[in-house]
Coordinates of N, CA and C in Angstrom, one line a residue:
M1 N 0.8 -1.2 0.0 CA 0.0 0.0 0.0 C 0.9 1.3 0.0
R2 N 2.1 1.1 0.5 CA 2.9 2.3 0.6 C 3.3 2.8 -0.8
K3 N 3.5 1.9 -1.7 CA 3.9 2.3 -3.1 C 2.8 3.2 -3.7
Y4 N 1.5 2.9 -3.3 CA 0.4 3.7 -3.9 C 0.3 5.1 -3.2
L5 N 0.5 5.1 -1.9 CA 0.3 6.4 -1.1 C 1.4 7.4 -1.4
F6 N 2.6 6.9 -1.8 CA 3.7 7.8 -2.0 C 4.0 8.0 -3.5
G7 N 3.0 7.8 -4.3 CA 3.1 8.0 -5.8 C 3.2 9.5 -6.0
T8 N 3.9 9.8 -7.2 CA 4.1 11.2 -7.5 C 2.8 12.0 -7.7
G9 N 1.8 11.3 -8.2 CA 0.5 12.0 -8.5 C -0.2 12.5 -7.2
L10 N -0.2 11.6 -6.2 CA -0.8 11.9 -4.9 C 0.0 13.0 -4.2
I11 N 1.4 12.8 -4.2 CA 2.2 13.8 -3.5 C 2.0 15.2 -4.2
S12 N 2.0 15.3 -5.5 CA 1.8 16.6 -6.1 C 0.4 17.2 -5.8
A13 N -0.6 16.3 -5.8 CA -1.9 16.8 -5.4 C -2.0 17.4 -4.0
V14 N -1.4 16.7 -3.1 CA -1.4 17.1 -1.7 C -0.6 18.4 -1.6
T15 N 0.6 18.5 -2.2 CA 1.3 19.8 -2.1 C 0.6 20.9 -2.8
G16 N -0.1 20.7 -3.9 CA -0.9 21.7 -4.5 C -2.0 22.2 -3.6
G17 N -2.6 21.3 -2.8 CA -3.7 21.6 -1.8 C -3.1 22.5 -0.7
V18 N -1.9 22.1 -0.3 CA -1.3 22.9 0.8 C -1.0 24.3 0.3
T19 N -0.6 24.4 -0.9 CA -0.3 25.8 -1.5 C -1.6 26.6 -1.6
L20 N -2.7 25.9 -2.0 CA -4.0 26.7 -2.0 C -4.4 27.1 -0.6
L21 N -4.2 26.2 0.4 CA -4.6 26.6 1.8 C -3.8 27.7 2.3
R22 N -2.5 27.8 1.9 CA -1.7 28.9 2.3 C -2.2 30.2 1.7
G23 N -2.7 30.1 0.5 CA -3.2 31.3 -0.1 C -4.5 31.8 0.5
L24 N -5.2 31.0 1.2 CA -6.4 31.4 1.9 C -6.1 32.2 3.2
R25 N -4.9 32.0 3.7 CA -4.6 32.7 5.0 C -4.4 34.2 4.8
D26 N -4.0 34.6 3.6 CA -3.9 36.0 3.3 C -5.2 36.7 3.3
D27 N -5.2 38.0 3.3 CA -6.4 38.8 3.3 C -7.0 39.0 1.9
E28 N -6.7 38.2 1.0 CA -7.1 38.3 -0.4 C -8.6 37.8 -0.5
P29 N -9.4 38.5 -1.3 CA -10.8 38.0 -1.5 C -10.8 36.8 -2.3
F30 N -11.9 36.0 -2.1 CA -12.1 34.8 -2.9 C -12.6 35.2 -4.3
T31 N -11.8 35.0 -5.3 CA -12.2 35.4 -6.6 C -12.4 34.1 -7.5
W32 N -12.8 34.4 -8.8 CA -13.0 33.3 -9.7 C -11.7 32.5 -10.0
R33 N -10.6 33.2 -9.9 CA -9.3 32.5 -10.1 C -9.0 31.5 -9.0
T34 N -9.4 31.9 -7.7 CA -9.2 31.0 -6.6 C -10.2 29.8 -6.8
A35 N -11.4 30.1 -7.2 CA -12.3 29.0 -7.4 C -11.8 28.0 -8.5
L36 N -11.3 28.6 -9.6 CA -10.7 27.7 -10.6 C -9.5 26.9 -10.1
G37 N -8.7 27.5 -9.2 CA -7.6 26.8 -8.6 C -8.1 25.6 -7.8
W38 N -9.1 25.8 -7.0 CA -9.6 24.7 -6.2 C -10.3 23.7 -7.0
A39 N -11.0 24.1 -8.1 CA -11.6 23.1 -9.0 C -10.5 22.2 -9.7
S40 N -9.4 22.9 -10.1 CA -8.3 22.2 -10.7 C -7.6 21.2 -9.7
W41 N -7.5 21.7 -8.5 CA -6.9 20.8 -7.5 C -7.8 19.6 -7.3
A42 N -9.1 19.8 -7.2 CA -10.0 18.6 -7.0 C -10.0 17.6 -8.1
I43 N -9.9 18.1 -9.3 CA -9.8 17.2 -10.5 C -8.5 16.5 -10.5
T44 N -7.4 17.2 -10.1 CA -6.1 16.5 -10.0 C -6.1 15.4 -9.0
L45 N -6.6 15.7 -7.8 CA -6.7 14.7 -6.8 C -7.6 13.5 -7.2
A46 N -8.7 13.8 -7.8 CA -9.6 12.7 -8.3 C -8.8 11.8 -9.3
L47 N -8.1 12.4 -10.2 CA -7.3 11.6 -11.2 C -6.2 10.8 -10.6
A48 N -5.6 11.4 -9.6 CA -4.5 10.7 -8.9 C -5.0 9.5 -8.1
I49 N -6.1 9.7 -7.4 CA -6.8 8.6 -6.7 C -7.3 7.5 -7.7
G50 N -7.8 7.9 -8.8 CA -8.3 7.0 -9.8 C -7.2 6.1 -10.4
A51 N -6.0 6.8 -10.6 CA -4.9 6.0 -11.1 C -4.4 5.0 -10.1
V52 N -4.4 5.4 -8.8 CA -4.0 4.4 -7.7 C -5.0 3.2 -7.7
V53 N -6.3 3.5 -7.8 CA -7.3 2.5 -7.8 C -7.1 1.5 -9.0
D54 N -6.9 2.1 -10.2 CA -6.7 1.3 -11.4 C -5.5 0.5 -11.3
T55 N -4.4 1.0 -10.8 CA -3.2 0.2 -10.7 C -3.4 -0.9 -9.7
R56 N -4.0 -0.7 -8.6 CA -4.3 -1.8 -7.7 C -5.2 -2.8 -8.2
R57 N -6.2 -2.4 -8.9 CA -7.1 -3.4 -9.5 C -6.4 -4.2 -10.6
A58 N -5.6 -3.5 -11.4 CA -4.9 -4.2 -12.5 C -3.9 -5.2 -12.0
S59 N -3.2 -4.8 -10.9 CA -2.2 -5.7 -10.3 C -2.9 -7.0 -9.6
R60 N -4.2 -6.9 -9.4 CA -4.9 -8.1 -8.9 C -5.6 -8.9 -10.0
G61 N -5.3 -8.4 -11.2 CA -5.9 -9.2 -12.4 C -7.3 -8.8 -12.7
K62 N -7.9 -7.8 -12.1 CA -9.2 -7.4 -12.3 C -9.3 -6.4 -13.5
L63 N -10.4 -6.3 -14.1 CA -10.6 -5.4 -15.3 C -10.6 -4.0 -14.8
V64 N -10.0 -3.1 -15.7 CA -10.0 -1.7 -15.5 C -10.7 -1.1 -16.7
A65 N -11.1 0.2 -16.5 CA -11.8 0.9 -17.6 C -10.8 1.0 -18.8
G66 N -11.4 1.1 -20.0 CA -10.6 1.2 -21.2 C -9.9 2.6 -21.3
D67 N -10.3 3.6 -20.6 CA -9.7 4.9 -20.7 C -8.6 5.0 -19.6
S68 N -8.4 4.0 -18.9 CA -7.3 4.0 -17.8 C -5.9 3.9 -18.4
P69 N -5.0 4.5 -17.8 CA -3.6 4.3 -18.2 C -3.1 2.9 -18.1
R70 N -3.8 2.1 -17.2 CA -3.4 0.7 -16.9 C -4.2 -0.3 -17.8
A71 N -5.0 0.2 -18.7 CA -5.8 -0.7 -19.5 C -4.9 -1.6 -20.3
G72 N -5.2 -2.8 -20.3 CA -4.4 -3.8 -21.1 C -3.1 -4.3 -20.4
E73 N -2.8 -3.8 -19.2 CA -1.7 -4.3 -18.5 C -2.0 -5.2 -17.4
Q74 N -3.2 -5.7 -17.3 CA -3.6 -6.5 -16.1 C -2.8 -7.8 -16.0
A75 N -2.6 -8.4 -17.2 CA -1.9 -9.7 -17.1 C -0.4 -9.5 -16.7
K76 N 0.2 -8.5 -17.2 CA 1.6 -8.2 -16.9 C 1.7 -7.9 -15.4
L77 N 0.9 -7.0 -14.9 CA 0.9 -6.6 -13.5 C 0.6 -7.8 -12.6
L78 N -0.3 -8.6 -13.0 CA -0.7 -9.8 -12.1 C 0.5 -10.7 -12.1
K79 N 1.2 -11.0 -13.2 CA 2.3 -11.8 -13.3 C 3.5 -11.3 -12.4
K80 N 3.7 -10.0 -12.4 CA 4.7 -9.4 -11.6 C 4.4 -9.5 -10.1
R81 N 3.1 -9.4 -9.8 CA 2.7 -9.5 -8.4 C 2.8 -10.9 -7.8
L82 N 2.5 -11.9 -8.7 CA 2.6 -13.3 -8.2 C 4.0 -13.7 -8.1
K83 N 4.9 -13.1 -9.0 CA 6.3 -13.5 -9.0 C 7.0 -13.1 -7.7
G84 N 6.7 -11.9 -7.3 CA 7.6 -11.4 -6.2 C 6.7 -10.8 -5.1

């Protein structure tokens, strides 16, 4: 599970969220740019979590969606998992 939690996608999403939280501490008003920043962060976080879920499912030999970056790799990842 550690290899999933410390993936670069999740780390970058968390650091982006921290940056956005720091921006809220200032006395700046909440503008449409801030809203777009939060929406972008939410999409990035959702995609990173989806990639982790797809990688885990593919490594267990289960089917993943066709639009996933791991589509078609289920057999290879399952073989790697069973080997070591």
